Short mmCIF file of C-alpha atoms in Angstrom, two decimals:
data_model
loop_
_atom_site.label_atom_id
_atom_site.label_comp_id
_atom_site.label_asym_id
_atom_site.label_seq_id
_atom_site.Cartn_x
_atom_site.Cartn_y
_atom_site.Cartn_z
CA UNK A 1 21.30 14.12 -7.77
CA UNK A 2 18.79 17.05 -7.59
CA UNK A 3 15.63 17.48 -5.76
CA UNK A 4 14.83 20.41 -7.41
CA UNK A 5 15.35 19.01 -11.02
CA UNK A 6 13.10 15.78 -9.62
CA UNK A 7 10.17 18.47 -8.05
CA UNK A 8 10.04 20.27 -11.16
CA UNK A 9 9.33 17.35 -13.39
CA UNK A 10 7.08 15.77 -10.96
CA UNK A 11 4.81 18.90 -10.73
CA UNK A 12 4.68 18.81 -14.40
CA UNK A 13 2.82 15.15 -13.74
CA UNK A 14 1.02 15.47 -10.59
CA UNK A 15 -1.80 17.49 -9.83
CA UNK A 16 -0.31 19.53 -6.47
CA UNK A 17 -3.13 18.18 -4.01
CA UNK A 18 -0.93 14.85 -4.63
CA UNK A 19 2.34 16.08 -4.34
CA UNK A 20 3.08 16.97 -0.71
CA UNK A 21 6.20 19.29 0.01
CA UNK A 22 4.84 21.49 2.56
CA UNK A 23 6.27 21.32 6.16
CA UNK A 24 2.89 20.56 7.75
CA UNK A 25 2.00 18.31 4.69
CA UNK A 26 4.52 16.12 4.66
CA UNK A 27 4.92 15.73 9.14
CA UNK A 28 2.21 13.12 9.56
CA UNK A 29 4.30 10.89 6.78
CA UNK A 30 8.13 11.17 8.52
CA UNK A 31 7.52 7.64 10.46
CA UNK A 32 5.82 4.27 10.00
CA UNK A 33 4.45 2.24 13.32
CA UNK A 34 7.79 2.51 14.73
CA UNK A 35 8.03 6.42 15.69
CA UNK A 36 11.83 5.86 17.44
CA UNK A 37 12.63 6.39 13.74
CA UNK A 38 11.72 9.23 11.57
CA UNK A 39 12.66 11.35 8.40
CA UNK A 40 11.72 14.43 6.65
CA UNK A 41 11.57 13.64 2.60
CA UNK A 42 12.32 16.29 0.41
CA UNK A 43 8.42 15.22 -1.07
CA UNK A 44 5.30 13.07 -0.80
CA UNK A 45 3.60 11.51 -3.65
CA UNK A 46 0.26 9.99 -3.07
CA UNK A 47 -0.08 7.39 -5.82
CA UNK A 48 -3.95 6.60 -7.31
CA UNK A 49 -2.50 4.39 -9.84
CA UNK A 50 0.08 2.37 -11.32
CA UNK A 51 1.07 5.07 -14.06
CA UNK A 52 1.90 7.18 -11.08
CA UNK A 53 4.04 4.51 -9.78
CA UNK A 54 5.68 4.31 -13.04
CA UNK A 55 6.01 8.00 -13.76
CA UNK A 56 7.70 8.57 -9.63
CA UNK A 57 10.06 5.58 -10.12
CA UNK A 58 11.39 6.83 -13.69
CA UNK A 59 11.70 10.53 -12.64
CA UNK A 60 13.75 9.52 -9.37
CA UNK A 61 16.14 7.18 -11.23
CA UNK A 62 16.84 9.58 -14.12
CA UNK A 63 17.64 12.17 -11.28
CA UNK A 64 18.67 9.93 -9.02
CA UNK A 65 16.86 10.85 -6.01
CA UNK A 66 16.14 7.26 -3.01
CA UNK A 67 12.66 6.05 -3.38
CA UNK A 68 11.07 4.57 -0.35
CA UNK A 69 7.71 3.08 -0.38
CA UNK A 70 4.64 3.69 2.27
CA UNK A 71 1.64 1.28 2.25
CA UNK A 72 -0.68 2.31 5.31
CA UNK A 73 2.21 2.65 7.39
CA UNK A 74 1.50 0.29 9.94
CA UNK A 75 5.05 -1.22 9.99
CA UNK A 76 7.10 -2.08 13.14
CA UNK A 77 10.42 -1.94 11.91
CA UNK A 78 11.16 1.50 10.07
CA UNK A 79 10.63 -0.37 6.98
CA UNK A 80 8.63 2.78 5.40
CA UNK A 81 10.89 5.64 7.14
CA UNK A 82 11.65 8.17 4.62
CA UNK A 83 14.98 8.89 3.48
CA UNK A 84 15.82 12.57 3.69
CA UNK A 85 17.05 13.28 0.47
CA UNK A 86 14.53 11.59 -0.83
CA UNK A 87 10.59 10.71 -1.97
CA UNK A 88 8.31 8.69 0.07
CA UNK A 89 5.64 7.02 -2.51
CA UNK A 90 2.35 6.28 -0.10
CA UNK A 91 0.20 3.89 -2.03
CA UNK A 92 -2.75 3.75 0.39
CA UNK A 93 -4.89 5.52 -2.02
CA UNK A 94 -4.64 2.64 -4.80
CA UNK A 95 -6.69 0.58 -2.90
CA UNK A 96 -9.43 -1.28 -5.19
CA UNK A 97 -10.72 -4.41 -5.42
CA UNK A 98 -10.25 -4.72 -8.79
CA UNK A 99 -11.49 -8.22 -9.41
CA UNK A 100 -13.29 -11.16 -7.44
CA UNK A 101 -12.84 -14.76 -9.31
CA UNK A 102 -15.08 -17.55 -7.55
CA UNK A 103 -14.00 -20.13 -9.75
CA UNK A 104 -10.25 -19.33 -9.61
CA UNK A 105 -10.75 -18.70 -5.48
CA UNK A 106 -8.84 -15.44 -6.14
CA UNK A 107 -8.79 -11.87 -5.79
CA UNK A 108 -6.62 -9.17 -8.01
CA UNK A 109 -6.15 -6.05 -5.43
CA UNK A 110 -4.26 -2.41 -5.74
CA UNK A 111 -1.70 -2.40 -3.44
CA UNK A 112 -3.54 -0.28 -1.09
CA UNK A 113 -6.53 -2.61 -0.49
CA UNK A 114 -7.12 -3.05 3.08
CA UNK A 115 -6.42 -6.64 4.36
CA UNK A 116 -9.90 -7.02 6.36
CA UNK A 117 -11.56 -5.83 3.29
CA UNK A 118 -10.65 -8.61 1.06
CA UNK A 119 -12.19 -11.08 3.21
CA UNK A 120 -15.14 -9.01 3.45
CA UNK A 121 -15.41 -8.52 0.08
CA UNK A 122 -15.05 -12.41 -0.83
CA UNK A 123 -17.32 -13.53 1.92
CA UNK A 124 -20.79 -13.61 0.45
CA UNK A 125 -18.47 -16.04 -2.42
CA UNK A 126 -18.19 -18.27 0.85
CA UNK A 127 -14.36 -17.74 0.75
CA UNK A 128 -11.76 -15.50 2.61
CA UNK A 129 -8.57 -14.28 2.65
CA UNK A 130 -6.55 -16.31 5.40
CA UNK A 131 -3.36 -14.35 6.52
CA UNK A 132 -4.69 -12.21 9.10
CA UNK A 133 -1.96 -10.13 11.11
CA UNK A 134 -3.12 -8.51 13.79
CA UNK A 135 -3.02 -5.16 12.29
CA UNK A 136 -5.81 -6.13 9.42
CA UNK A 137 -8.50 -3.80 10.09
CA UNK A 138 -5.24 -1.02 8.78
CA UNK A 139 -2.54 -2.73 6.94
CA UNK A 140 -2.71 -3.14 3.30
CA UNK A 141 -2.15 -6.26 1.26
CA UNK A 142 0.82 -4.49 -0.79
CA UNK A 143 2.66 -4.31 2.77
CA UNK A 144 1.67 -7.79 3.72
CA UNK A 145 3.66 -8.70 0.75
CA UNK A 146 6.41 -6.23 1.22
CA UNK A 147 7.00 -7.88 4.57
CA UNK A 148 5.65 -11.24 4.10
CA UNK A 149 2.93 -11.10 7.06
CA UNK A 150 1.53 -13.91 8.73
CA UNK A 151 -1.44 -13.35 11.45
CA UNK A 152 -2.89 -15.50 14.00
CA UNK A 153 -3.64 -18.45 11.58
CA UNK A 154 -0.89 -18.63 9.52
CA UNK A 155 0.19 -21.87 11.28
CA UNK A 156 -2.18 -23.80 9.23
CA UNK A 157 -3.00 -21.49 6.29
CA UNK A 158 0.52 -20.23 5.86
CA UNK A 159 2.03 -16.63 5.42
CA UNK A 160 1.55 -14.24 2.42
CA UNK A 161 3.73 -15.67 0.15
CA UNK A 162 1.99 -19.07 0.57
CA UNK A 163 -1.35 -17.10 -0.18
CA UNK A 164 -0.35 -14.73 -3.04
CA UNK A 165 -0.21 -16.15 -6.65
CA UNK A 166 0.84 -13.22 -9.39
CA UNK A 167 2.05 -9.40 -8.59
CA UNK A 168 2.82 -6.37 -10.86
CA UNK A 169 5.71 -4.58 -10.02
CA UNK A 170 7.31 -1.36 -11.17
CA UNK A 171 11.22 -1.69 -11.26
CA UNK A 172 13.29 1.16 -10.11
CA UNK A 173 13.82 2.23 -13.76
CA UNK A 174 9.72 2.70 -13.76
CA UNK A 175 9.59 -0.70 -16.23
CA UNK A 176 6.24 -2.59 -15.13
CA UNK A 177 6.83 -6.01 -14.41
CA UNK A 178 4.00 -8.93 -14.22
CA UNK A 179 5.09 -11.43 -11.95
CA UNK A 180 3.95 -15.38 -11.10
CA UNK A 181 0.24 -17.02 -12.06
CA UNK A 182 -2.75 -19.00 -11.02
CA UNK A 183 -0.85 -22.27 -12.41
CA UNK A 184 0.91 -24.16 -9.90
CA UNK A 185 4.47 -23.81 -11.12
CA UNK A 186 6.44 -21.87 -13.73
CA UNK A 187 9.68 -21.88 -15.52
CA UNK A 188 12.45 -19.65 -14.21
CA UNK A 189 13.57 -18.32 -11.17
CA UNK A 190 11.24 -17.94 -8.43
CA UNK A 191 10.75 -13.82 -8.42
CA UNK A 192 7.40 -14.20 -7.12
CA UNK A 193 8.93 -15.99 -3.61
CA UNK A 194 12.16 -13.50 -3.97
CA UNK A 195 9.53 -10.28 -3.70
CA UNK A 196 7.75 -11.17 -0.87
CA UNK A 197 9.74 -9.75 2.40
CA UNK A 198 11.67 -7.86 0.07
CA UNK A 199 10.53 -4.41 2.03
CA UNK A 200 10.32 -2.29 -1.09
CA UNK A 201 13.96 -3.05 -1.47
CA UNK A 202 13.83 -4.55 -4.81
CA UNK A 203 10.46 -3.09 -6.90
CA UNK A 204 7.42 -1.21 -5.98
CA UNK A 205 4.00 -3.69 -5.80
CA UNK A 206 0.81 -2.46 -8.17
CA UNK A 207 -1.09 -5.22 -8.18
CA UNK A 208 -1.65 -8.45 -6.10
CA UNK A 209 -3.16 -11.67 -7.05
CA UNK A 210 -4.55 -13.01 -3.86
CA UNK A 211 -5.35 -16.62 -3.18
CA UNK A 212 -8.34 -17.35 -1.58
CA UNK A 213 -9.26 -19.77 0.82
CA UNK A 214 -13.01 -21.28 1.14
CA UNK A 215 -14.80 -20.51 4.63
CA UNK A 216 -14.34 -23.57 7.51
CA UNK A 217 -17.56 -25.12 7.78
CA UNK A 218 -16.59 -25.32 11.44
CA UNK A 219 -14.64 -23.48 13.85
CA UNK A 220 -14.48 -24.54 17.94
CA UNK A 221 -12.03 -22.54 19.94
CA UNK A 222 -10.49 -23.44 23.68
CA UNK A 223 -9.08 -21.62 25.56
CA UNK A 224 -6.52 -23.14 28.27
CA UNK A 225 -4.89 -21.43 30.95
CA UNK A 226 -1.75 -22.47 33.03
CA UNK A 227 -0.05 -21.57 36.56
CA UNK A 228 3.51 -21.30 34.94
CA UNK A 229 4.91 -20.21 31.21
CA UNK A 230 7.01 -23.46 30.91
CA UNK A 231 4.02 -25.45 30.79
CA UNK A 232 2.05 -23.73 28.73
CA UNK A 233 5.19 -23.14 26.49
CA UNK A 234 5.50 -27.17 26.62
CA UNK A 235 2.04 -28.07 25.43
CA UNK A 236 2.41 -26.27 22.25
CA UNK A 237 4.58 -28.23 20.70
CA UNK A 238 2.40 -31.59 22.33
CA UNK A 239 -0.31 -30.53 20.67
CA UNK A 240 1.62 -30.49 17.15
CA UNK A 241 3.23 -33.57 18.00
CA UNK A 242 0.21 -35.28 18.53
CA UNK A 243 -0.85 -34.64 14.83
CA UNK A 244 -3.06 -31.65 15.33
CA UNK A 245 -2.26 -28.31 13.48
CA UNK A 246 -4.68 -26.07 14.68
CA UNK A 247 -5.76 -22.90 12.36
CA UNK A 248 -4.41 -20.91 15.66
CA UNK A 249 -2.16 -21.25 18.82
CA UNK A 250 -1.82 -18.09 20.49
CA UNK A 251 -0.08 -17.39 23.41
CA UNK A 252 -0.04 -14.45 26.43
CA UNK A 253 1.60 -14.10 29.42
CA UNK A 254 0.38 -12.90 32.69
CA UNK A 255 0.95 -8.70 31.90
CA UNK A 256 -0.22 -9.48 28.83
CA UNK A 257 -3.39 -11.40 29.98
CA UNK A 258 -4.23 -8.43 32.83
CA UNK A 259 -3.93 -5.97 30.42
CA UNK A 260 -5.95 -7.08 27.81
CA UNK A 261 -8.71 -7.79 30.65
CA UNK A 262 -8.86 -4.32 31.85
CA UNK A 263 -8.99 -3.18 28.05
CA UNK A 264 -11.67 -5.42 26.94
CA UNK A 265 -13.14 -7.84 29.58
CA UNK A 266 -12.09 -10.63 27.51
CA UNK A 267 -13.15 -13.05 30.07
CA UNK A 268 -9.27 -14.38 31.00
CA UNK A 269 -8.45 -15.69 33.92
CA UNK A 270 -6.67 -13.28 35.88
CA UNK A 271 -4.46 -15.41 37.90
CA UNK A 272 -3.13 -18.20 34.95
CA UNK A 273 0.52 -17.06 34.32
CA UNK A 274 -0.38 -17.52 30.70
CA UNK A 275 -3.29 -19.10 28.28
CA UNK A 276 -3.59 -20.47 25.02
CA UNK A 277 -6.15 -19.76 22.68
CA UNK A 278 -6.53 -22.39 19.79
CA UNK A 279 -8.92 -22.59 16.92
CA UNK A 280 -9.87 -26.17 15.55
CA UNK A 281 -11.53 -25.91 11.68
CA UNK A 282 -12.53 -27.58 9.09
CA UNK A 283 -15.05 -30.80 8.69
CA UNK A 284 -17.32 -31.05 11.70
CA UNK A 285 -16.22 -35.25 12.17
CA UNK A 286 -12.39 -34.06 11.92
CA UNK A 287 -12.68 -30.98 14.28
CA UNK A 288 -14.51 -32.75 16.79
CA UNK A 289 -12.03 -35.88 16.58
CA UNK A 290 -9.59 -32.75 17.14
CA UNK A 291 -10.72 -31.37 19.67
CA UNK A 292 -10.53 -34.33 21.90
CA UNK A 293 -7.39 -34.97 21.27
CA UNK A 294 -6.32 -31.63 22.05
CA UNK A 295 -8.17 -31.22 24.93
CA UNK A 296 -6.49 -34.22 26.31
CA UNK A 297 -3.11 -33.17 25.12
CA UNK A 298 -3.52 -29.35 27.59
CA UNK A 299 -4.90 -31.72 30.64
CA UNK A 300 -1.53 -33.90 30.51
CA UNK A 301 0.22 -31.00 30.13
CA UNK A 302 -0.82 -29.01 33.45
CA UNK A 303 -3.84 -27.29 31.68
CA UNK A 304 -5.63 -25.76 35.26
CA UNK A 305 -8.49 -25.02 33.09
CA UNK A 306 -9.68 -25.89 29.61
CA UNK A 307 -12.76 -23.97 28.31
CA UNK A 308 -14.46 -24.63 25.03
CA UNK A 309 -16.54 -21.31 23.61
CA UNK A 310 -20.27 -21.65 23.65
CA UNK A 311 -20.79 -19.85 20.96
CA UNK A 312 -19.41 -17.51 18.19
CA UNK A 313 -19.77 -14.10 20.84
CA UNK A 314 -17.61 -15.50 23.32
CA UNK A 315 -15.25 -16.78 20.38
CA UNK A 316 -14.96 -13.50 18.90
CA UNK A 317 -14.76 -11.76 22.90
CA UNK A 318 -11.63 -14.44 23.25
CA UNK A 319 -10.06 -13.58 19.72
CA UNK A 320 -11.10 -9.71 20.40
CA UNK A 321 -9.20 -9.63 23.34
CA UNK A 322 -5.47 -11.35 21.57
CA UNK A 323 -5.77 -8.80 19.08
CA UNK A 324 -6.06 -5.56 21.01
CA UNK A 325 -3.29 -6.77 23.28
CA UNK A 326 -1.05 -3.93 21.86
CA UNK A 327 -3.04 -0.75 22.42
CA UNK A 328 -3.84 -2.73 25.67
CA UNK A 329 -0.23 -2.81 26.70
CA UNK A 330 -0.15 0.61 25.64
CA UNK A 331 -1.89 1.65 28.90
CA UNK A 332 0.26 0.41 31.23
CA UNK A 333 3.25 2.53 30.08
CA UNK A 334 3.60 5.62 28.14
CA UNK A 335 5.75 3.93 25.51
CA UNK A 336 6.13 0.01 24.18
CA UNK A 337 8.10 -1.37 21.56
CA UNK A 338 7.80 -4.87 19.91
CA UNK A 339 9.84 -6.54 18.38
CA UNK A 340 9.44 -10.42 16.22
CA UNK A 341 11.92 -12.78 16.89
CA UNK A 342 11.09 -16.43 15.95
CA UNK A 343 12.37 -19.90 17.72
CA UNK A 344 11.56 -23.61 16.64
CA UNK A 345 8.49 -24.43 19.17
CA UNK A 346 10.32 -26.27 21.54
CA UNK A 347 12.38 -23.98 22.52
CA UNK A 348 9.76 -21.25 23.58
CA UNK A 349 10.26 -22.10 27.14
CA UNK A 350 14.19 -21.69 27.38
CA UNK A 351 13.49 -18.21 25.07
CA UNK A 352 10.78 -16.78 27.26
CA UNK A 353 12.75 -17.42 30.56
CA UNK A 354 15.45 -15.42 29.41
CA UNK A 355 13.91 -12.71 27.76
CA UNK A 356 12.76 -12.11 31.48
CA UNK A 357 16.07 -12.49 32.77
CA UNK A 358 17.52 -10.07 30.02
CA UNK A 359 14.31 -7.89 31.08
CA UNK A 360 16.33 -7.55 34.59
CA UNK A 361 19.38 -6.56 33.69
CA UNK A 362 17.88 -3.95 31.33
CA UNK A 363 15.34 -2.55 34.46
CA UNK A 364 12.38 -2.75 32.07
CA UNK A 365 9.52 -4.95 32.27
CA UNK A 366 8.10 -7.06 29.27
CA UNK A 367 5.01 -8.39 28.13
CA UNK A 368 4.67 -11.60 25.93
CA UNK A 369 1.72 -11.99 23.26
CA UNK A 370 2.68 -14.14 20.61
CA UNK A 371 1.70 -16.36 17.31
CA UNK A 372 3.22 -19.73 19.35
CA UNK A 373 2.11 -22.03 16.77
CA UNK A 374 5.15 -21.32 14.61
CA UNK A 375 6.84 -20.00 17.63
CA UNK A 376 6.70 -16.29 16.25
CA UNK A 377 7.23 -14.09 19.24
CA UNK A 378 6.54 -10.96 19.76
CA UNK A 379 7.96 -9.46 23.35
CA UNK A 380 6.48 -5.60 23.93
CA UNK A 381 9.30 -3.88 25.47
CA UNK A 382 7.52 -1.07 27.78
CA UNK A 383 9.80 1.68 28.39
CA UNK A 384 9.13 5.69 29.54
CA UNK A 385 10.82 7.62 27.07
CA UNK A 386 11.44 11.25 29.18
CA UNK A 387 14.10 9.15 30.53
CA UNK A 388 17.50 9.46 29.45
CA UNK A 389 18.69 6.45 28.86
CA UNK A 390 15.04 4.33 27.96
CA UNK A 391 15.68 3.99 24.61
CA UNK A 392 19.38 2.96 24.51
CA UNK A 393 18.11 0.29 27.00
CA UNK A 394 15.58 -0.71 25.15
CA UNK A 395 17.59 -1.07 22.25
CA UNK A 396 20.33 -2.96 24.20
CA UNK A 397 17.60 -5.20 25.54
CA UNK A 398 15.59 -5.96 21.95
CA UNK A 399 19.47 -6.86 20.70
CA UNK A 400 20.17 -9.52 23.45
CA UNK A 401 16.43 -10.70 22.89
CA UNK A 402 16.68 -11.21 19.20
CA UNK A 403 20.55 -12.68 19.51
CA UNK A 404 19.37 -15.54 21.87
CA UNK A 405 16.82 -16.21 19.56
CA UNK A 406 19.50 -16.87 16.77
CA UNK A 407 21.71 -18.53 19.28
CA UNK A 408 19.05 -21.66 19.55
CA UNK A 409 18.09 -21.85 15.86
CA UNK A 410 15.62 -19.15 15.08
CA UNK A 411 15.60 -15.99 13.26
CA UNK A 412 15.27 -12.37 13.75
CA UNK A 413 12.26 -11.30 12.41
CA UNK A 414 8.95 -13.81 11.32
CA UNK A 415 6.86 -11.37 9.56
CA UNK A 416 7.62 -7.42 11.02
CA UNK A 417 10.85 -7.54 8.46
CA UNK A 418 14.16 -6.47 9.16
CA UNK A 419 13.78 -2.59 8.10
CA UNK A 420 15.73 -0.33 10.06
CA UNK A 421 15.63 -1.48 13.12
CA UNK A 422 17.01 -4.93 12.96
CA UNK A 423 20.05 -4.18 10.48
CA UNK A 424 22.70 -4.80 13.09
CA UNK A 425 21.54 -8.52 13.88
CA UNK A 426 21.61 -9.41 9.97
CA UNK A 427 25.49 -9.69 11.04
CA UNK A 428 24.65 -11.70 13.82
CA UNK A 429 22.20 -14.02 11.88
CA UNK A 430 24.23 -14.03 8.72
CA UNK A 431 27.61 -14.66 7.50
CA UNK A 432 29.47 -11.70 5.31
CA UNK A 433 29.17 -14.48 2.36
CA UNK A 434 26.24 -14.88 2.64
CA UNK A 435 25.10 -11.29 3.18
CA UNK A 436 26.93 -10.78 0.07
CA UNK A 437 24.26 -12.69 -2.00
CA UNK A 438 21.66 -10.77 -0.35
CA UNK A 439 23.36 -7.73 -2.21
CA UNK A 440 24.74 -8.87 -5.39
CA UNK A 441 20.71 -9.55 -5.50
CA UNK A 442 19.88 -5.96 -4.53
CA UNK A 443 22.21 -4.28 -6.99
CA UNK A 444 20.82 -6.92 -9.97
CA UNK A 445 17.50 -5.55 -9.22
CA UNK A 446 18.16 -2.01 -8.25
CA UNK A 447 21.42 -1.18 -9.92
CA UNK A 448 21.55 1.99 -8.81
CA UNK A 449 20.15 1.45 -5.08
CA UNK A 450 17.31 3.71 -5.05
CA UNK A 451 15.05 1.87 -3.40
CA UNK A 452 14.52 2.20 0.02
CA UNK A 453 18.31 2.54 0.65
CA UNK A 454 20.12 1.56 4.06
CA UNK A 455 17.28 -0.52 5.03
CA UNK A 456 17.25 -4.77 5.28
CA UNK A 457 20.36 -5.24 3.94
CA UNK A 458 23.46 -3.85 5.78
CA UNK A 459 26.70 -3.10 4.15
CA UNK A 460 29.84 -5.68 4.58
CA UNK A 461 31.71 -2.77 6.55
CA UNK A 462 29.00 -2.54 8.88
CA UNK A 463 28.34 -5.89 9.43
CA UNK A 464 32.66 -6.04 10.83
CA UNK A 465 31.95 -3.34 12.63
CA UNK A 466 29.00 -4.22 14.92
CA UNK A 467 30.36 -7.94 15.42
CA UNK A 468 33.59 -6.04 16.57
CA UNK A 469 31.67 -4.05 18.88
CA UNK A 470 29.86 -7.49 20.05
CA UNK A 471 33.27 -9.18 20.56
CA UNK A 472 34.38 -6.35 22.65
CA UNK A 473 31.44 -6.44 25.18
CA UNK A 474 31.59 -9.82 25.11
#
């Protein structure tokens, strides 16, 4: 391996405003939206197009040098830290709108393309682009895929991969790749499905073929509040047992309901222990039929008040205020950290309960804002960290968090990924044979493991070792 070999052929390719080396250059790139982790690469490259792509990935794996991928950086699980030794490839700058088919309902997008833009860009069509994490206005549709995002109305429109129809990808040996179609199904394995969540493990995204979804003719949103989380936990699963799935079911807490107010003015109640906010679309008969059914469902579930918005400014003010919960929460301590674990529906109750509990122990307080609907949640750890010892209890506490949610039949991460930060709990969630399919699949598609190495996938050895440490503290 040499870095100096790799510079030297790469400045013979780039022009120098696009290859970063410098100290100073290179400092704002060293972390993604998880700063506990960060890296100095030995470069930056920032990609305009897909011949860059190719020309980076072949001059790293002939010198063999670790790749690691950056969209807009607005990951929450190290996913995009640079590896030291290595290149960090930011593709924010390939970020065109390349092609807008009406007819098809899809949209062909550089990697870089900015989530919200999409739907802006297909709305006078009368369609949009439905995944909508809560990031959008920032994170870019090649990320999305990388991590398989959902968003506040992936419940009834689905995550990326159920949204995404055909990618381009550049393999580690720089060989272009085009990837899935805008027919239904297709012979062969299912790479398409295998890339998405991948975390720039296995290829580097160029392209996306976006499926688009046409515009609801009608939207109605409530918003319900309740005097105690197991309620309010309770109805969300009643109201997909009674046949409803609504386009959203959010979910806050009470910290997470009093921040948000002071941020924004939201209009929540103030003394509800939590709220749901739920949006009913589609056909104006259907949604209204809906909506009373729903609105009966949170009454005979200990709803204390059900409001319906009076219009689309109060609608927006409600959906404002769930999506700037973070920065919110960000005021009431001088550090947070969030993490994604995911539970089957009905067992949001038992989860929540002991993530406070487990908040105790750890002397650090926890706010809940989450995508309940698919029971995706998302506890923000608040923390000070000038103290010693914060982030080792943080960490300690995010552990015990995700474990429980394995321990009653959920998963680790819904749509932040795995990344750095939740490499440990692979071993909880998954058996050594079965984490040794995940690899044989990494070294088929990265033989040499240059792509964003250490990250997603932890080694056998490691996996022993942490569920020794486990057993011992057990």
């Amino acid at each position: 391996m040499s870095a100096e070999a790799l510079l030297r052929e790469l400045r013979s390719q780039l022009p120098s405003e696009r290859l970063l080396t410098e100290r100073e250059q290179i400092a704002p790139f060293e972390c993604d939206a998880l700063p506990v982790y960060c890296a100095r690469p030995v470069a930056v490259v920032l990609a305009q197009s897909e011949a860059d792509v190719v020309a980076v990935a072949g001059a790293c794996h002939r010198h063999r040098v670790p790749l690691v991928t950056r969209g807009a950086g607005t990951g929450l699980s190290a996913g995009a830290k640079p590896i030291e030794a290595g290149v960090l490839l930011v593709t924010a700058a390939m970020n065109r709108i390349l092609e807008l088919n009406q007819h098809a309902m899809t949209a062909r997008v550089e990697p870089g393309a900015v989530n919200l833009q999409v739907s802006r860009a297909a709305a006078p069509l009368g369609l949009y682009y439905a995944p909508d994490p809560s990031s959008q206005i920032a994170c870019s549709i090649g990320g999305n895929v990388a991590e398989n995002a959902g968003g506040v109305h992936c419940l009834k429109y689905g995550v990326t991969v159920q949204n995404v129809a055909a990618l381009r990808v550049v393999t580690s040996e720089g060989e272009v790749l085009s990837i899935g179609s805008q027919c239904l199904a297709q012979p062969g394995y299912d790479l398409l499905a295998l890339l998405h969540g991948s975390e720039g493990c296995l290829g580097i995204i160029t392209e996306v073929t976006v499926k688009l979804t046409p515009l609801p003719a009608t939207t109605r949103t409530l918003m319900a509040d309740f005097a105690c989380v197991r309620a309010a936990s309770d109805a969300v699963s009643a109201i997909v047992r009674a046949g409803v799935i609504p386009a959203a079911l959010e979910m806050m807490d009470a910290l997470a309901i009093s921040a948000t107010e002071a941020f924004c003015h939201a209009g929540y109640a103030l003394d509800a222990a939590a709220i749901l906010i739920i949006d009913l679309d589609g056909d104006p008969r259907e949604v209204e039929a809906e909506l009373k059914l729903v609105e009966g469902v949170l009454g005979s579930s200990g709803a204390t008040r059900v409001q319906l918005a009076e219009d689309d400014a109060q609608r927006a003010l409600w959906w404002k205020g769930r999506k700037s919960a973070f920065p919110a929460i960000g005021r009431l301590s001088p550090d947070y950290y969030c993490i994604d674990g995911t539970v089957p529906r009905h067992r949001i109750g038992d989860v929540l309960e002991a993530i406070q509990s487990f908040a105790v122990d750890y002397q650090l307080r926890v706010a809940n804002v989450f995508h309940a609907g698919d029971g995706n949640l998302h506890p923000i750890i608040m923390f000070d960290g000038r103290e010693p010892d914060a982030l080792e209890r943080v960490e300690g506490l995010a552990a015990e968090i995700l474990e429980y949610c394995i321990a009653v039949g959920g998963s680790i991460t819904g749509e932040h990924g795995v990344g750095l930060e939740k490499i440990n709990q692979m071993a909880v969630q998954f058996s050594d044979a079965e984490i040794a399919q995940f690899i044989a699949v990494k070294e088929a598609l990265d033989p040499v493991g240059l792509l964003n190495p250490d990250k997603q996938i932890p080694e056998l050895a490691r996996c022993q070792e942490y569920r020794a440490l486990r057993h011992a503290h057990e």
